């Protein structure tokens, strides 16, 4: 078995971070529309096709995050980073679960949002992403 090195680990970590940021930027306008509709108590007034598109975009994003998580789990981790990497995986897994919960809070059959679930998922995402960012910074500090 080939020994894990920074040269094999860092490209995986970099790609996960880049795709996470890109997907977040891509989904943010849709998130803002739903957030505004919830805040204005106007979800029922949304066009069903637009609501459906947002739910599908959230589903696609969550699938990308699940792929990223799988890539992190199978990444060749240098021994000195194993602890930090495990923390990163746990935080990223929590983030993916929160994204899935947010997606699940959107009911396309009747164009409704489980607001409590949506709000909790939003909080959980923010907390998890803070942990992901901290873990990545700690890994980078060990690499430098």
GROMACS .gro file of C-alpha atoms in nm:
model
  144
    1UNK     CA    1   0.000   0.000   0.000
    2UNK     CA    2   0.127   0.343  -0.095
    3UNK     CA    3   0.207   0.573   0.195
    4UNK     CA    4  -0.022   0.874   0.224
    5UNK     CA    5   0.152   1.203   0.164
    6UNK     CA    6   0.064   1.569   0.145
    7UNK     CA    7   0.095   1.542  -0.234
    8UNK     CA    8  -0.188   1.287  -0.243
    9UNK     CA    9  -0.400   1.438   0.036
   10UNK     CA   10  -0.399   1.809  -0.042
   11UNK     CA   11  -0.554   1.786  -0.391
   12UNK     CA   12  -0.850   1.593  -0.244
   13UNK     CA   13  -0.897   1.845   0.035
   14UNK     CA   14  -0.861   2.138  -0.205
   15UNK     CA   15  -1.117   1.994  -0.448
   16UNK     CA   16  -1.368   1.931  -0.168
   17UNK     CA   17  -1.333   2.287  -0.040
   18UNK     CA   18  -1.355   2.438  -0.389
   19UNK     CA   19  -1.665   2.238  -0.490
   20UNK     CA   20  -1.830   2.314  -0.155
   21UNK     CA   21  -1.775   2.687  -0.201
   22UNK     CA   22  -1.888   2.678  -0.565
   23UNK     CA   23  -2.205   2.483  -0.481
   24UNK     CA   24  -2.282   2.717  -0.192
   25UNK     CA   25  -2.246   3.022  -0.417
   26UNK     CA   26  -2.461   2.856  -0.682
   27UNK     CA   27  -2.740   2.768  -0.439
   28UNK     CA   28  -2.736   3.092  -0.239
   29UNK     CA   29  -2.982   3.285  -0.463
   30UNK     CA   30  -3.233   2.999  -0.429
   31UNK     CA   31  -3.179   2.986  -0.054
   32UNK     CA   32  -3.234   3.362  -0.034
   33UNK     CA   33  -3.565   3.330  -0.225
   34UNK     CA   34  -3.694   3.065   0.014
   35UNK     CA   35  -3.563   3.251   0.319
   36UNK     CA   36  -3.735   3.572   0.202
   37UNK     CA   37  -4.061   3.386   0.129
   38UNK     CA   38  -4.053   3.235   0.479
   39UNK     CA   39  -3.973   3.570   0.640
   40UNK     CA   40  -4.254   3.740   0.444
   41UNK     CA   41  -4.496   3.451   0.510
   42UNK     CA   42  -4.529   3.422   0.132
   43UNK     CA   43  -4.426   3.063   0.059
   44UNK     CA   44  -4.779   2.980  -0.058
   45UNK     CA   45  -4.755   3.260  -0.315
   46UNK     CA   46  -4.446   3.112  -0.480
   47UNK     CA   47  -4.483   2.973  -0.830
   48UNK     CA   48  -4.487   2.592  -0.792
   49UNK     CA   49  -4.239   2.546  -1.080
   50UNK     CA   50  -3.990   2.784  -0.915
   51UNK     CA   51  -4.037   2.613  -0.579
   52UNK     CA   52  -3.978   2.277  -0.748
   53UNK     CA   53  -3.663   2.409  -0.919
   54UNK     CA   54  -3.527   2.528  -0.586
   55UNK     CA   55  -3.598   2.192  -0.423
   56UNK     CA   56  -3.425   2.014  -0.713
   57UNK     CA   57  -3.125   2.248  -0.687
   58UNK     CA   58  -3.101   2.177  -0.314
   59UNK     CA   59  -3.118   1.803  -0.391
   60UNK     CA   60  -2.838   1.833  -0.646
   61UNK     CA   61  -2.628   2.035  -0.402
   62UNK     CA   62  -2.678   1.784  -0.126
   63UNK     CA   63  -2.572   1.505  -0.362
   64UNK     CA   64  -2.253   1.699  -0.446
   65UNK     CA   65  -2.184   1.742  -0.075
   66UNK     CA   66  -2.237   1.367  -0.024
   67UNK     CA   67  -1.983   1.301  -0.301
   68UNK     CA   68  -1.740   1.538  -0.131
   69UNK     CA   69  -1.791   1.356   0.198
   70UNK     CA   70  -1.723   1.021   0.032
   71UNK     CA   71  -1.405   1.165  -0.121
   72UNK     CA   72  -1.291   1.293   0.218
   73UNK     CA   73  -1.357   0.955   0.376
   74UNK     CA   74  -1.145   0.771   0.120
   75UNK     CA   75  -0.868   1.032   0.098
   76UNK     CA   76  -0.517   0.908   0.173
   77UNK     CA   77  -0.442   1.092   0.498
   78UNK     CA   78  -0.087   1.146   0.622
   79UNK     CA   79  -0.048   1.003   0.973
   80UNK     CA   80   0.010   1.339   1.141
   81UNK     CA   81  -0.323   1.471   1.007
   82UNK     CA   82  -0.546   1.177   1.096
   83UNK     CA   83  -0.701   1.337   1.406
   84UNK     CA   84  -0.772   1.669   1.235
   85UNK     CA   85  -0.901   1.486   0.928
   86UNK     CA   86  -1.144   1.282   1.141
   87UNK     CA   87  -1.273   1.605   1.296
   88UNK     CA   88  -1.317   1.748   0.947
   89UNK     CA   89  -1.511   1.442   0.833
   90UNK     CA   90  -1.742   1.463   1.136
   91UNK     CA   91  -1.810   1.833   1.078
   92UNK     CA   92  -1.863   1.786   0.704
   93UNK     CA   93  -2.097   1.494   0.769
   94UNK     CA   94  -2.303   1.714   1.002
   95UNK     CA   95  -2.312   1.979   0.729
   96UNK     CA   96  -2.435   1.726   0.471
   97UNK     CA   97  -2.705   1.604   0.710
   98UNK     CA   98  -2.821   1.963   0.770
   99UNK     CA   99  -2.835   2.025   0.394
  100UNK     CA  100  -3.043   1.709   0.349
  101UNK     CA  101  -3.274   1.823   0.631
  102UNK     CA  102  -3.320   2.161   0.465
  103UNK     CA  103  -3.402   1.995   0.134
  104UNK     CA  104  -3.647   1.764   0.308
  105UNK     CA  105  -3.821   2.064   0.468
  106UNK     CA  106  -3.941   2.172   0.122
  107UNK     CA  107  -4.263   1.993   0.026
  108UNK     CA  108  -4.309   2.025  -0.349
  109UNK     CA  109  -4.650   1.851  -0.351
  110UNK     CA  110  -4.821   2.141  -0.179
  111UNK     CA  111  -4.554   2.415  -0.206
  112UNK     CA  112  -4.497   2.438   0.168
  113UNK     CA  113  -4.196   2.461   0.394
  114UNK     CA  114  -4.161   2.301   0.735
  115UNK     CA  115  -4.033   2.629   0.877
  116UNK     CA  116  -3.908   2.484   1.206
  117UNK     CA  117  -3.708   2.217   1.022
  118UNK     CA  118  -3.580   2.471   0.769
  119UNK     CA  119  -3.466   2.711   1.042
  120UNK     CA  120  -3.300   2.433   1.241
  121UNK     CA  121  -3.124   2.307   0.928
  122UNK     CA  122  -2.999   2.659   0.857
  123UNK     CA  123  -2.855   2.689   1.209
  124UNK     CA  124  -2.702   2.342   1.189
  125UNK     CA  125  -2.543   2.424   0.852
  126UNK     CA  126  -2.389   2.744   0.988
  127UNK     CA  127  -2.250   2.568   1.295
  128UNK     CA  128  -2.117   2.274   1.095
  129UNK     CA  129  -1.957   2.500   0.832
  130UNK     CA  130  -1.785   2.698   1.109
  131UNK     CA  131  -1.638   2.368   1.232
  132UNK     CA  132  -1.540   2.266   0.878
  133UNK     CA  133  -1.363   2.598   0.826
  134UNK     CA  134  -1.180   2.569   1.158
  135UNK     CA  135  -1.074   2.212   1.084
  136UNK     CA  136  -0.947   2.307   0.737
  137UNK     CA  137  -0.752   2.600   0.886
  138UNK     CA  138  -0.595   2.369   1.142
  139UNK     CA  139  -0.498   2.118   0.874
  140UNK     CA  140  -0.349   2.397   0.662
  141UNK     CA  141  -0.156   2.530   0.962
  142UNK     CA  142  -0.002   2.186   1.013
  143UNK     CA  143   0.089   2.162   0.646
  144UNK     CA  144   0.260   2.503   0.630
   0.00000   0.00000   0.00000
